[in-house]
mmCIF file of C-alpha atoms in Angstrom:
data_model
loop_
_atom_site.group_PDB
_atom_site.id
_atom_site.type_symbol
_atom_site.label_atom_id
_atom_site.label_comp_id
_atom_site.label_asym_id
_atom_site.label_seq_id
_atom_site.Cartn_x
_atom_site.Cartn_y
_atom_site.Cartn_z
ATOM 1 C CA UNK Y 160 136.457 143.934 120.115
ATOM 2 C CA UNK Y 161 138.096 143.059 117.096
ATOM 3 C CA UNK Y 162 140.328 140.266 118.741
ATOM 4 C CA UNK Y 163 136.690 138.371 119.739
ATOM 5 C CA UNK Y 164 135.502 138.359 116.482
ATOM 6 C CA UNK Y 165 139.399 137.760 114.614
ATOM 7 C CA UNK Y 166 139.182 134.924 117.247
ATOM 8 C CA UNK Y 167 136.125 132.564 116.386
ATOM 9 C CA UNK Y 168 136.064 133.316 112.907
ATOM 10 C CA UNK Y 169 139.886 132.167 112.545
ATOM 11 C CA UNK Y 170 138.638 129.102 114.195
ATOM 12 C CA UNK Y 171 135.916 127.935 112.491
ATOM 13 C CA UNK Y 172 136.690 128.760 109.083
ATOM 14 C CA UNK Y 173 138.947 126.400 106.727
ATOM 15 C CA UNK Y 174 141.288 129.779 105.467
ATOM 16 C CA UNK Y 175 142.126 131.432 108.769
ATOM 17 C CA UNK Y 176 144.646 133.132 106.854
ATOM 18 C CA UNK Y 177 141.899 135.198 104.686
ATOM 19 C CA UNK Y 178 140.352 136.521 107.775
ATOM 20 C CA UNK Y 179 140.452 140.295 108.311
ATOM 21 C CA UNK Y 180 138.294 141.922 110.753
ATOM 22 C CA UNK Y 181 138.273 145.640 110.746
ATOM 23 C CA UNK Y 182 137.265 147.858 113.315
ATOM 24 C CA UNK Y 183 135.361 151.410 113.071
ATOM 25 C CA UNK Y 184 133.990 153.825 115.161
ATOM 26 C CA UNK Y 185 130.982 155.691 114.399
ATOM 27 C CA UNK Y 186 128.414 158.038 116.955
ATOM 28 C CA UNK Y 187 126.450 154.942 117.366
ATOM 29 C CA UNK Y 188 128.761 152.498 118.450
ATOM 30 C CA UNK Y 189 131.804 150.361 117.261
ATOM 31 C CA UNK Y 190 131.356 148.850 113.864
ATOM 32 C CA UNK Y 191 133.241 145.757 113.268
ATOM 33 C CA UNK Y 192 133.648 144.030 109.691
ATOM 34 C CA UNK Y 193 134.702 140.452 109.149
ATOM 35 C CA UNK Y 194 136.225 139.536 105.356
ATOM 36 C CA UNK Y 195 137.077 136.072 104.693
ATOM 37 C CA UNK Y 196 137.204 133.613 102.051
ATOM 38 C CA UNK Y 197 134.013 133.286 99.584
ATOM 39 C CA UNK Y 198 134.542 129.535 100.401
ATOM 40 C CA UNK Y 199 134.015 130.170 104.124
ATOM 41 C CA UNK Y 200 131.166 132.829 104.185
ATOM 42 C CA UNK Y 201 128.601 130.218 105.539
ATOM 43 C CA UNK Y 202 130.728 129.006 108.113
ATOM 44 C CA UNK Y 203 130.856 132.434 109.111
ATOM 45 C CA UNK Y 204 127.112 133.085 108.681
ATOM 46 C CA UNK Y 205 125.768 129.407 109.178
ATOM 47 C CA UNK Y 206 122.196 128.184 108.467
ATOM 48 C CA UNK Y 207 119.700 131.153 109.210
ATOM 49 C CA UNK Y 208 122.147 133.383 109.969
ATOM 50 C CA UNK Y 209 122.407 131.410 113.270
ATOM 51 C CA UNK Y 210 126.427 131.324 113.698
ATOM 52 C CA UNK Y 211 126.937 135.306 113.109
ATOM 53 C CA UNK Y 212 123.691 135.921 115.695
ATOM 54 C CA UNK Y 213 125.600 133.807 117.928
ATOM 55 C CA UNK Y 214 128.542 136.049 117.478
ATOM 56 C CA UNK Y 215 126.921 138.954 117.613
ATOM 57 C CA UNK Y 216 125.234 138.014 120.874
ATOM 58 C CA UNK Y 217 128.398 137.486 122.302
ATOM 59 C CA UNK Y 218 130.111 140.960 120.744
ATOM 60 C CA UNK Y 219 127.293 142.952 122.558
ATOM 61 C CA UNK Y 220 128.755 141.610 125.790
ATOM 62 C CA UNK Y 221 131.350 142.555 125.391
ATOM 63 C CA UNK Y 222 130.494 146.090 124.202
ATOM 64 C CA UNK Y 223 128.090 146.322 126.791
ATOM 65 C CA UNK Y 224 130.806 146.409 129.542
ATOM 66 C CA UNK Y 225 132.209 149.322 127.693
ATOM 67 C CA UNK Y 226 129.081 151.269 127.796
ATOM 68 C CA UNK Y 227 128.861 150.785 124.192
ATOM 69 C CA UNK Y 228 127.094 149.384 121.334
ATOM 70 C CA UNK Y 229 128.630 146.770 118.540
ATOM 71 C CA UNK Y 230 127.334 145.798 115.158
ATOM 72 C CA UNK Y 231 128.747 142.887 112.965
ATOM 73 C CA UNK Y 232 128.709 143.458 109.103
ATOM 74 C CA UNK Y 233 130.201 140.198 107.118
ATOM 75 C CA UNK Y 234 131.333 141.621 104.008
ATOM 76 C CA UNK S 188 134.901 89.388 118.603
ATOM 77 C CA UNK S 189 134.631 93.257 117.072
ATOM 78 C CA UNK S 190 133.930 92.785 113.841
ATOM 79 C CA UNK S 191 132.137 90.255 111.436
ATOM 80 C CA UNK S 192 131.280 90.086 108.109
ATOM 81 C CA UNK S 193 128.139 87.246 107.468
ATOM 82 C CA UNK S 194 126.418 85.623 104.487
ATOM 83 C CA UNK S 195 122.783 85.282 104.077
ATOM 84 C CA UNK S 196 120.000 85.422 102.167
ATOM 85 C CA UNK S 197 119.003 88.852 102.721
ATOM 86 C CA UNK S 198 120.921 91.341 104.245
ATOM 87 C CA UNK S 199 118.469 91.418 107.253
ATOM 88 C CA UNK S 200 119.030 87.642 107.948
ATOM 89 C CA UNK S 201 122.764 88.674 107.806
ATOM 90 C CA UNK S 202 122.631 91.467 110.181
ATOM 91 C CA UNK S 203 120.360 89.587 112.498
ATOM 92 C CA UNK S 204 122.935 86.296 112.261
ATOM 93 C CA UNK S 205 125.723 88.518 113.220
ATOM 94 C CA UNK S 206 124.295 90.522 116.008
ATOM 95 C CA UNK S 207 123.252 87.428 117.711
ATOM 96 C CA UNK S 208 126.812 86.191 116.965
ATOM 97 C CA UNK S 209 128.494 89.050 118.380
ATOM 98 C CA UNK S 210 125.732 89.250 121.436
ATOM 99 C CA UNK S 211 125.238 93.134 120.864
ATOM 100 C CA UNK S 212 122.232 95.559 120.228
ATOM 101 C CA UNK S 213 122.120 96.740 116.690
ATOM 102 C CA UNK S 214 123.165 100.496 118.066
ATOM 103 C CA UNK S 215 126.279 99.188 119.487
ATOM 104 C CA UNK S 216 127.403 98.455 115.625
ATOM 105 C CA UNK S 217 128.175 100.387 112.566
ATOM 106 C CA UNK S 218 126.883 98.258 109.875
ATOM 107 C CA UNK S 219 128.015 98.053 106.445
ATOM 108 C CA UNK S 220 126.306 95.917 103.455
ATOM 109 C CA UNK S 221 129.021 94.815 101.293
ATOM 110 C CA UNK S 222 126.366 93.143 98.690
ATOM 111 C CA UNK S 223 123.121 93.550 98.898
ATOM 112 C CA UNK S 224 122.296 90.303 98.063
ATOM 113 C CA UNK S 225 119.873 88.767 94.586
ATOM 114 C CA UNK S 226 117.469 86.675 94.600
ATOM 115 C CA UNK S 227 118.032 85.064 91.523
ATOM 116 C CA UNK S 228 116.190 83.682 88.441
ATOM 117 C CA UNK S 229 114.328 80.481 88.063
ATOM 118 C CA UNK S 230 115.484 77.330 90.361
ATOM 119 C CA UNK S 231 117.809 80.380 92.262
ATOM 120 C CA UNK S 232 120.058 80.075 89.315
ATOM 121 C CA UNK S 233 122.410 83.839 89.408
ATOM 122 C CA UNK S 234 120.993 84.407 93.331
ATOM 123 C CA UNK S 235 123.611 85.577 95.449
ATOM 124 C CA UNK S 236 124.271 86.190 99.262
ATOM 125 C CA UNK S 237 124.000 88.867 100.271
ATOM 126 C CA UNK S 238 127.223 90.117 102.661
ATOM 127 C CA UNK S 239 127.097 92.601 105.800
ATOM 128 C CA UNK S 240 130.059 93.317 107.716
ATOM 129 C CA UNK S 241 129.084 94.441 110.968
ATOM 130 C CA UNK S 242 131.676 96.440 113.729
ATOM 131 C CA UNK S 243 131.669 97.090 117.081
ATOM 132 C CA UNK S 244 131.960 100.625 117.924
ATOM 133 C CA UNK S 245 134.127 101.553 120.937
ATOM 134 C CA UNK S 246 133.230 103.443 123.523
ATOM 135 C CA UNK S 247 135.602 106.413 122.711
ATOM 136 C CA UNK S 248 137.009 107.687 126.060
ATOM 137 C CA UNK S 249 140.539 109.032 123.813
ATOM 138 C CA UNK S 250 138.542 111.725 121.932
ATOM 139 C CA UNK S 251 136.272 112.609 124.480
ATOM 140 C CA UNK S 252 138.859 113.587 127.198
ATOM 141 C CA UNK S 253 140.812 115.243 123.919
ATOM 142 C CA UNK S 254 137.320 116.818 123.584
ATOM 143 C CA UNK S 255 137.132 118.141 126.900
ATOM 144 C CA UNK S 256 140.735 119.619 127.047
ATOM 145 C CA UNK S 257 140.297 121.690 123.691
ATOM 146 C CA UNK S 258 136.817 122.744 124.995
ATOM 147 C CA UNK S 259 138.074 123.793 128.483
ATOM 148 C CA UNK S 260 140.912 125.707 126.737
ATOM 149 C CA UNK S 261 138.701 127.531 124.409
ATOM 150 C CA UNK S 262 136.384 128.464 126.637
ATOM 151 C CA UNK S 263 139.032 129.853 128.693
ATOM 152 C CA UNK S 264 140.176 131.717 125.387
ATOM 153 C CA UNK S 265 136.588 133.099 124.562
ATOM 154 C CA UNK S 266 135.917 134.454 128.089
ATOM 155 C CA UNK S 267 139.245 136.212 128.270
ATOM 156 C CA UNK S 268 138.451 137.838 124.906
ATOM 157 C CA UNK S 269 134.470 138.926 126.500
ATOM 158 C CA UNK S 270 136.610 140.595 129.301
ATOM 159 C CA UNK S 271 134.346 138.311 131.502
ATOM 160 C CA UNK S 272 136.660 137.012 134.487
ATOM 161 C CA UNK S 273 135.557 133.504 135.281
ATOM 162 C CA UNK S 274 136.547 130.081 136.507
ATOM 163 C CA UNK S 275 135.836 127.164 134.276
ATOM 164 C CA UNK S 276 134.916 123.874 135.887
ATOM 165 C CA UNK S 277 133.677 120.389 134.905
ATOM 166 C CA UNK S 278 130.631 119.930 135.686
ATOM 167 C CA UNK S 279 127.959 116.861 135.376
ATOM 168 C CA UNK S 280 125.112 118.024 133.363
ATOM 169 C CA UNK S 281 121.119 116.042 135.399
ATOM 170 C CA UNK S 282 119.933 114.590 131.888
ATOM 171 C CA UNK S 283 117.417 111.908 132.664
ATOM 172 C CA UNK S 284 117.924 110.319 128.961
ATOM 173 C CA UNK S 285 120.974 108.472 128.371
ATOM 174 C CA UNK S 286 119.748 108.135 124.400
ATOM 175 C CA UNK S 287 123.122 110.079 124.009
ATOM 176 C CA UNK S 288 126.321 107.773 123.488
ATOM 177 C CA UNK S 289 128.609 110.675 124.362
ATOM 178 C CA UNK S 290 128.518 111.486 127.491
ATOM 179 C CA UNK S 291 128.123 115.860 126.911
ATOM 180 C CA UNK S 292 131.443 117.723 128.372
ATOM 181 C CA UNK S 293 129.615 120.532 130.222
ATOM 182 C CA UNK S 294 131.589 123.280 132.523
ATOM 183 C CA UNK S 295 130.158 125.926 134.914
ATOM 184 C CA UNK S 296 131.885 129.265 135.165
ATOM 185 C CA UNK S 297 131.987 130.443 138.571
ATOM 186 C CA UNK S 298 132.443 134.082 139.145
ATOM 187 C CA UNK S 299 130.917 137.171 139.895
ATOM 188 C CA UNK S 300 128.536 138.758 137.989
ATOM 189 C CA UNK S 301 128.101 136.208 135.282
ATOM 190 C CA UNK S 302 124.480 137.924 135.036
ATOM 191 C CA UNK S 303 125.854 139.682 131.409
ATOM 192 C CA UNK S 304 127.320 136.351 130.426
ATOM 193 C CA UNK S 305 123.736 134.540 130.644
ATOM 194 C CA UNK S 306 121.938 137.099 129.219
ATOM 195 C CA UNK S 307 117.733 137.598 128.555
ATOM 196 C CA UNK S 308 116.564 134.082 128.984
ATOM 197 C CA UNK S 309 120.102 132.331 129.020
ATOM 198 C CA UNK S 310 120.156 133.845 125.344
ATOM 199 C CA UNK S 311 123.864 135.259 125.569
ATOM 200 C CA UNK S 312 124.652 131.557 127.446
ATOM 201 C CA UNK S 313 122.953 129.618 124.442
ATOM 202 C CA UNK S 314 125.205 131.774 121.858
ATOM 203 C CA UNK S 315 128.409 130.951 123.992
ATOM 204 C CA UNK S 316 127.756 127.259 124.092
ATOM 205 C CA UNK S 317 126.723 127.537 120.361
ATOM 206 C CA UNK S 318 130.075 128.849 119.049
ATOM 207 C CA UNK S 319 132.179 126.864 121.818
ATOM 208 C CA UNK S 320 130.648 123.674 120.029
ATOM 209 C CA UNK S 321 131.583 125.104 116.690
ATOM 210 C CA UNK S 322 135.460 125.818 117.271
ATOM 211 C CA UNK S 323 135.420 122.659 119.065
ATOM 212 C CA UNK S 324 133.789 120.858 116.307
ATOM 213 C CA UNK S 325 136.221 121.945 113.532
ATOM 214 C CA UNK S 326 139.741 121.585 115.656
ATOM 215 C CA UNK S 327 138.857 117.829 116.911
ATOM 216 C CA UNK S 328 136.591 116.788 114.016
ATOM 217 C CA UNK S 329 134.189 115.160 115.963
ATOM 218 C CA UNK S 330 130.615 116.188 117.198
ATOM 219 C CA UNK S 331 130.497 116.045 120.978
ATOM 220 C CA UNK S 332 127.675 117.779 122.727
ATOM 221 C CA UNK S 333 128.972 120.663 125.125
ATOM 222 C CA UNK S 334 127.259 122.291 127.898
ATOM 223 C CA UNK S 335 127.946 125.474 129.197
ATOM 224 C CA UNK S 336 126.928 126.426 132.044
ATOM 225 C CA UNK S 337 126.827 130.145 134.751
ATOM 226 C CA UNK S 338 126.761 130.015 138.236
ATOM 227 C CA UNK S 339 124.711 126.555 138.203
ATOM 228 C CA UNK S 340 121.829 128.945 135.924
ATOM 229 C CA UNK S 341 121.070 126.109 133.572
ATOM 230 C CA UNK S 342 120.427 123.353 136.518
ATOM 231 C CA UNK S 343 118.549 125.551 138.849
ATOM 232 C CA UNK S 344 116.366 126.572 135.427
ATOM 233 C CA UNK S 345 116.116 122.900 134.987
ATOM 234 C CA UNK S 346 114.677 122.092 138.480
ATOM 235 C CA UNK S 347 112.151 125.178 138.290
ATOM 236 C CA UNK S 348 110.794 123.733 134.367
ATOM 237 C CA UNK S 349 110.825 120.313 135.879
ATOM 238 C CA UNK S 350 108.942 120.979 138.679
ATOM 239 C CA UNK S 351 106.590 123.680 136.782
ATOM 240 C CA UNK S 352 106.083 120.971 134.312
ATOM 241 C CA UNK S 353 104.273 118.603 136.899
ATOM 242 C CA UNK S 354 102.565 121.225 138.566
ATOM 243 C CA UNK S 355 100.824 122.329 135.420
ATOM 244 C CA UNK S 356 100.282 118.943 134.374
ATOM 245 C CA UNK S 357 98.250 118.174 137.748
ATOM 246 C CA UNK S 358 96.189 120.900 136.833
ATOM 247 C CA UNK S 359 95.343 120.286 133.075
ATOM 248 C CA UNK S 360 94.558 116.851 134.833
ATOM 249 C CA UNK S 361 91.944 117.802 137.116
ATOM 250 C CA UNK S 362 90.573 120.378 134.721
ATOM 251 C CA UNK S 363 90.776 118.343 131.464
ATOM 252 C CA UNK S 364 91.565 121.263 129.473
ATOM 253 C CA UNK S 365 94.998 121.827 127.807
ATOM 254 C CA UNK S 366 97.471 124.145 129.362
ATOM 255 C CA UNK S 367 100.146 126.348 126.964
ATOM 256 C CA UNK S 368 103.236 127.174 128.457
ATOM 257 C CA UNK S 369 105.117 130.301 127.890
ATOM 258 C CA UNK S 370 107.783 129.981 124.437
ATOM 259 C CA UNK S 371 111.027 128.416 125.574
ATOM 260 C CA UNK S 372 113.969 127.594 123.551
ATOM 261 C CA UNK S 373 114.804 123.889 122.267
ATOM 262 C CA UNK S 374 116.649 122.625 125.224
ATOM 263 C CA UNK S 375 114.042 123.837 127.770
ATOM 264 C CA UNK S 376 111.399 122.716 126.193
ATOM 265 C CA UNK S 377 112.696 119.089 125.818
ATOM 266 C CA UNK S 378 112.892 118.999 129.876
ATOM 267 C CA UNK S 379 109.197 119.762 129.934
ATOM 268 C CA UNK S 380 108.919 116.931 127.692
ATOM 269 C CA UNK S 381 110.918 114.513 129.443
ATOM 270 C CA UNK S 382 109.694 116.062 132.438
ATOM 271 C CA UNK S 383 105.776 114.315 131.651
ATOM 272 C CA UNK S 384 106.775 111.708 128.761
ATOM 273 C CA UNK S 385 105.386 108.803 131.340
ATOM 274 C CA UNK S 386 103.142 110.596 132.996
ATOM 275 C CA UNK S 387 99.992 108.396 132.682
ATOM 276 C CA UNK S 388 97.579 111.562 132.428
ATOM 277 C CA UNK S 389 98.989 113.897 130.005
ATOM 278 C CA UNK S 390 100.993 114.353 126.643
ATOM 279 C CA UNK S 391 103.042 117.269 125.256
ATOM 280 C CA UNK S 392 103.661 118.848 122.018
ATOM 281 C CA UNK S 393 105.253 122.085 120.816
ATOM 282 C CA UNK S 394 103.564 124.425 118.623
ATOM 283 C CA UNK S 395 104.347 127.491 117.145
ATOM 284 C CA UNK S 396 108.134 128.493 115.003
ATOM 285 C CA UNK S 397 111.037 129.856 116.076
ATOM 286 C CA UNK S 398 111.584 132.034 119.286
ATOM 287 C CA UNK S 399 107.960 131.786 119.889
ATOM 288 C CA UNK S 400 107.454 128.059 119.554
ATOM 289 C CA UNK S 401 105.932 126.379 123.171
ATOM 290 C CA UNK S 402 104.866 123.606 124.754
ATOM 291 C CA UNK S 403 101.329 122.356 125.239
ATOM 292 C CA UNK S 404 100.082 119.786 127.928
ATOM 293 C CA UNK S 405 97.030 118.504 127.097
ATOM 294 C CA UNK S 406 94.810 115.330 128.428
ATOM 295 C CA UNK S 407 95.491 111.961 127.279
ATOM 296 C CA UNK S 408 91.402 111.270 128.181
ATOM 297 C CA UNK S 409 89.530 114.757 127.297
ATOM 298 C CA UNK S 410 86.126 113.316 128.182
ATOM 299 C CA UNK S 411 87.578 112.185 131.966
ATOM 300 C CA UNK S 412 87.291 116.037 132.699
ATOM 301 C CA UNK S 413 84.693 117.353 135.140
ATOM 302 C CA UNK S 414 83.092 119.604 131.755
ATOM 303 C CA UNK S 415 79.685 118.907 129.926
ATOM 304 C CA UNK S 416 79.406 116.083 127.040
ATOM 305 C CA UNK S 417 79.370 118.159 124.300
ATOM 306 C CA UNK S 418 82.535 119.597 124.833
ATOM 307 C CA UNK S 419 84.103 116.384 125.657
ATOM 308 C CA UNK S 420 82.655 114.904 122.266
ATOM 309 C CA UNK S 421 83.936 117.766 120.252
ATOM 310 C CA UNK S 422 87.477 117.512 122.453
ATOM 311 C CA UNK S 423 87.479 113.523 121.292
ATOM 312 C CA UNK S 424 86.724 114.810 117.721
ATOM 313 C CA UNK S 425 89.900 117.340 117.518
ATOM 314 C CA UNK S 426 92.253 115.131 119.059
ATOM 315 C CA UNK S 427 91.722 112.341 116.808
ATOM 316 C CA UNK S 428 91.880 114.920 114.140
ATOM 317 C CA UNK S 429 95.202 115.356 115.311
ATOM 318 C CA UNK S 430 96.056 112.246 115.431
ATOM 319 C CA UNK S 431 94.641 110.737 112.353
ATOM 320 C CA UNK S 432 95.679 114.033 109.955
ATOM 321 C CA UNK S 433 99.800 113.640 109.807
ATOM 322 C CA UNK S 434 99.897 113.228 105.976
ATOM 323 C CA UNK S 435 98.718 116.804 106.145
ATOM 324 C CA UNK S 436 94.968 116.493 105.392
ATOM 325 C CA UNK S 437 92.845 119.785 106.161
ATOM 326 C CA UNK S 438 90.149 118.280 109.211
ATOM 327 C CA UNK S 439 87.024 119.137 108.058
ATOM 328 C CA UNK S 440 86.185 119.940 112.035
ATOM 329 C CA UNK S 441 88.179 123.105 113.340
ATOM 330 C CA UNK S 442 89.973 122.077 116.492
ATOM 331 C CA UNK S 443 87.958 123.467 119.697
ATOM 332 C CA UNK S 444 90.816 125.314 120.630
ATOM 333 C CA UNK S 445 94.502 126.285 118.455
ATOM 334 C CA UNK S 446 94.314 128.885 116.382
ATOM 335 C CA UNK S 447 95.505 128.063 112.861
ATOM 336 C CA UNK S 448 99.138 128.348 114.128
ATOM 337 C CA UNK S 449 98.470 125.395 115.998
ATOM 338 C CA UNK S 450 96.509 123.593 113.617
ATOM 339 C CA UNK S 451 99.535 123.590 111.086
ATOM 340 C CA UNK S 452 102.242 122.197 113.766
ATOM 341 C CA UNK S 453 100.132 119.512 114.532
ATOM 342 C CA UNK S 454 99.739 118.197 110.741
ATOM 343 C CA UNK S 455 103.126 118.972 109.590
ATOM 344 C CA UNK S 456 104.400 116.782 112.260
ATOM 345 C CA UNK S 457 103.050 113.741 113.925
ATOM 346 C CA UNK S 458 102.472 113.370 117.202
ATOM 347 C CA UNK S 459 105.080 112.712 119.619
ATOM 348 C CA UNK S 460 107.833 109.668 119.847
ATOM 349 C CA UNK S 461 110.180 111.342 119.291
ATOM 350 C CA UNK S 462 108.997 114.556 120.710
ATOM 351 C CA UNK S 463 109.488 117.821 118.734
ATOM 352 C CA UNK S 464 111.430 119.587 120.929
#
């Protein structure tokens, strides 16, 4: 899960290196966290929110196919 | 000749001189004013000429096929990381409008149960296309529209809106009374209007915000409708209500039918050309 998220945000961001995705595990479902640079936060986000629905879309996909549920925080 | 730079006496007269020089349409050219030109005091004295230069742009097959190569790689990258097991393709995207000077780079992914990959409505689809443009967009620095397509979901989706388009525009033709569609997102909604933007007996607009924003086909001619006069009078009076109100005035007549929701799309935004998708 974490890889899919580690993936995009590296590559649309202008400090790949500040991104840190972390992954948790709670009794509803996987919980992933995305960090990166303050200057980057609405590249991650994007207007409306629209860029981290987009990538949350695509993380229940993949979440689905484990029989599980994903959530996206941005921190 | 590719680029120009010419004098005039306004920097209209200059552009015009030079795109009749050069034999091009004025959205072949990137045009820049280098002076805007005076006009001078009395007997001209101070007036200068004013100076465009005017370029040709190139058709740019280089980036494009760059384009498609990162694209077809990241997309590759993105559906190995969904665990979806796919086969990218090139595909040619049916778009009736060629307004576009980039040709869109669209793919289909072939596989088996791509069903999860287009999601409720083509949602999941829409949000794969969405961030493919975005990586895309930042590696090559240039804006190149992107289709991405399932197991040929997006074309057969176009046929089925194209022909549900004319089918309901037959009928709010031989009723006269306007038809709603259900809400669509942006792209489907733009082949409904494409779908009827010549068709002689009906236009269409899109009311509503957000996910639940639709199309409307309604008669061009109201009163050619086999209902009663009155209604036709009052039709005539709330569709040039529409038309007349885009600087946002309140009509003083409530439309016959839209709800308020309706009502405010159709003052906060004129009519048609270009359509709002």
């Amino acid at each position: 899960m974490k890889d899919l998220v580690e993936y995009i945000a590296k590559s649309i961001v202008n400090a790949p290196d500040a991104v840190k995705v972390t992954e948790e595990q709670d009794e509803q479902g996987i919980i992933l966290k995305l960090q990166v640079a303050d200057e980057d936060k609405g590249r991650v986000i994007g207007k409306q929110g629209r860029i981290a629905e987009a990538m949350r879309t695509l993380i229940r996909v993949k979440a689905a196919k484990k029989g599980t549920k994903a959530t996206l925080e941005i921190l | 000749m590719d680029v120009l730079e010419v004098n005039a006496k306004t920097t209209h007269e200059a552009i015009e001189k030079a795109l009749a020089e050069m034999g091009v349409s004025r959205d072949e050219v990137r045009i820049t004013i280098l002076n805007e030109g005076k006009s001078g005091g009395i007997f001209g004295i101070g007036a200068e000429d004013a100076r465009v230069r005017v370029e040709r742009l190139m058709a740019e097959p280089v980036p494009s096929s760059d384009v498609a190569v990162v694209a077809t790689e990241t997309l590759q990258k993105l559906l190995t990381l969904l665990e979806v097991e796919g086969v990218v393709s090139p595909a040619v995207y049916p778009d009736e409008s060629s307004e576009q000077p980039t040709a869109p780079v669209a793919f289909n992914i072939e596989g088996d149960d791509l069903g999860i990959l287009i999601g409720r409505r083509g949602q999941t689809l829409a949000a794969l296309q969405y961030v493919l443009r975005l990586i895309v967009g930042h590696k090559t620095e240039t804006w190149v529209p992107i289709i991405v397509d399932a197991e040929g979901y997006k074309e057969r989706r176009h046929e089925a809106l194209k022909a549900l388009a004319l089918r309901m525009a037959d009928h709010v033709k031989t009723r006269g009374s306007p038809f709603t569609l259900e809400p669509m997102p942006p792209y489907e909604r733009r082949i409904v209007h494409l779908a009827l933007a010549d068709n002689p007996a009906v236009y269409t607009e899109s009311i509503g915000e957000g996910e639940s924003r639709k199309v409307v086909i309604r008669p061009k001619h109201p009163s050619s409708g086999p209902r009663g006069n009155s209604i036709s009078n009052d039709q005539r009076s709330t569709v040039s209500n529409q038309w007349g109100n885009s600087l946002g005035q309140r009509s003083n007549t409530p439309g016959q039918w839209g709800n308020t929701q309706s009502q405010r799309g159709n003052y906060s935004r004129p009519r048609r050309q270009p359509p709002n998708y």
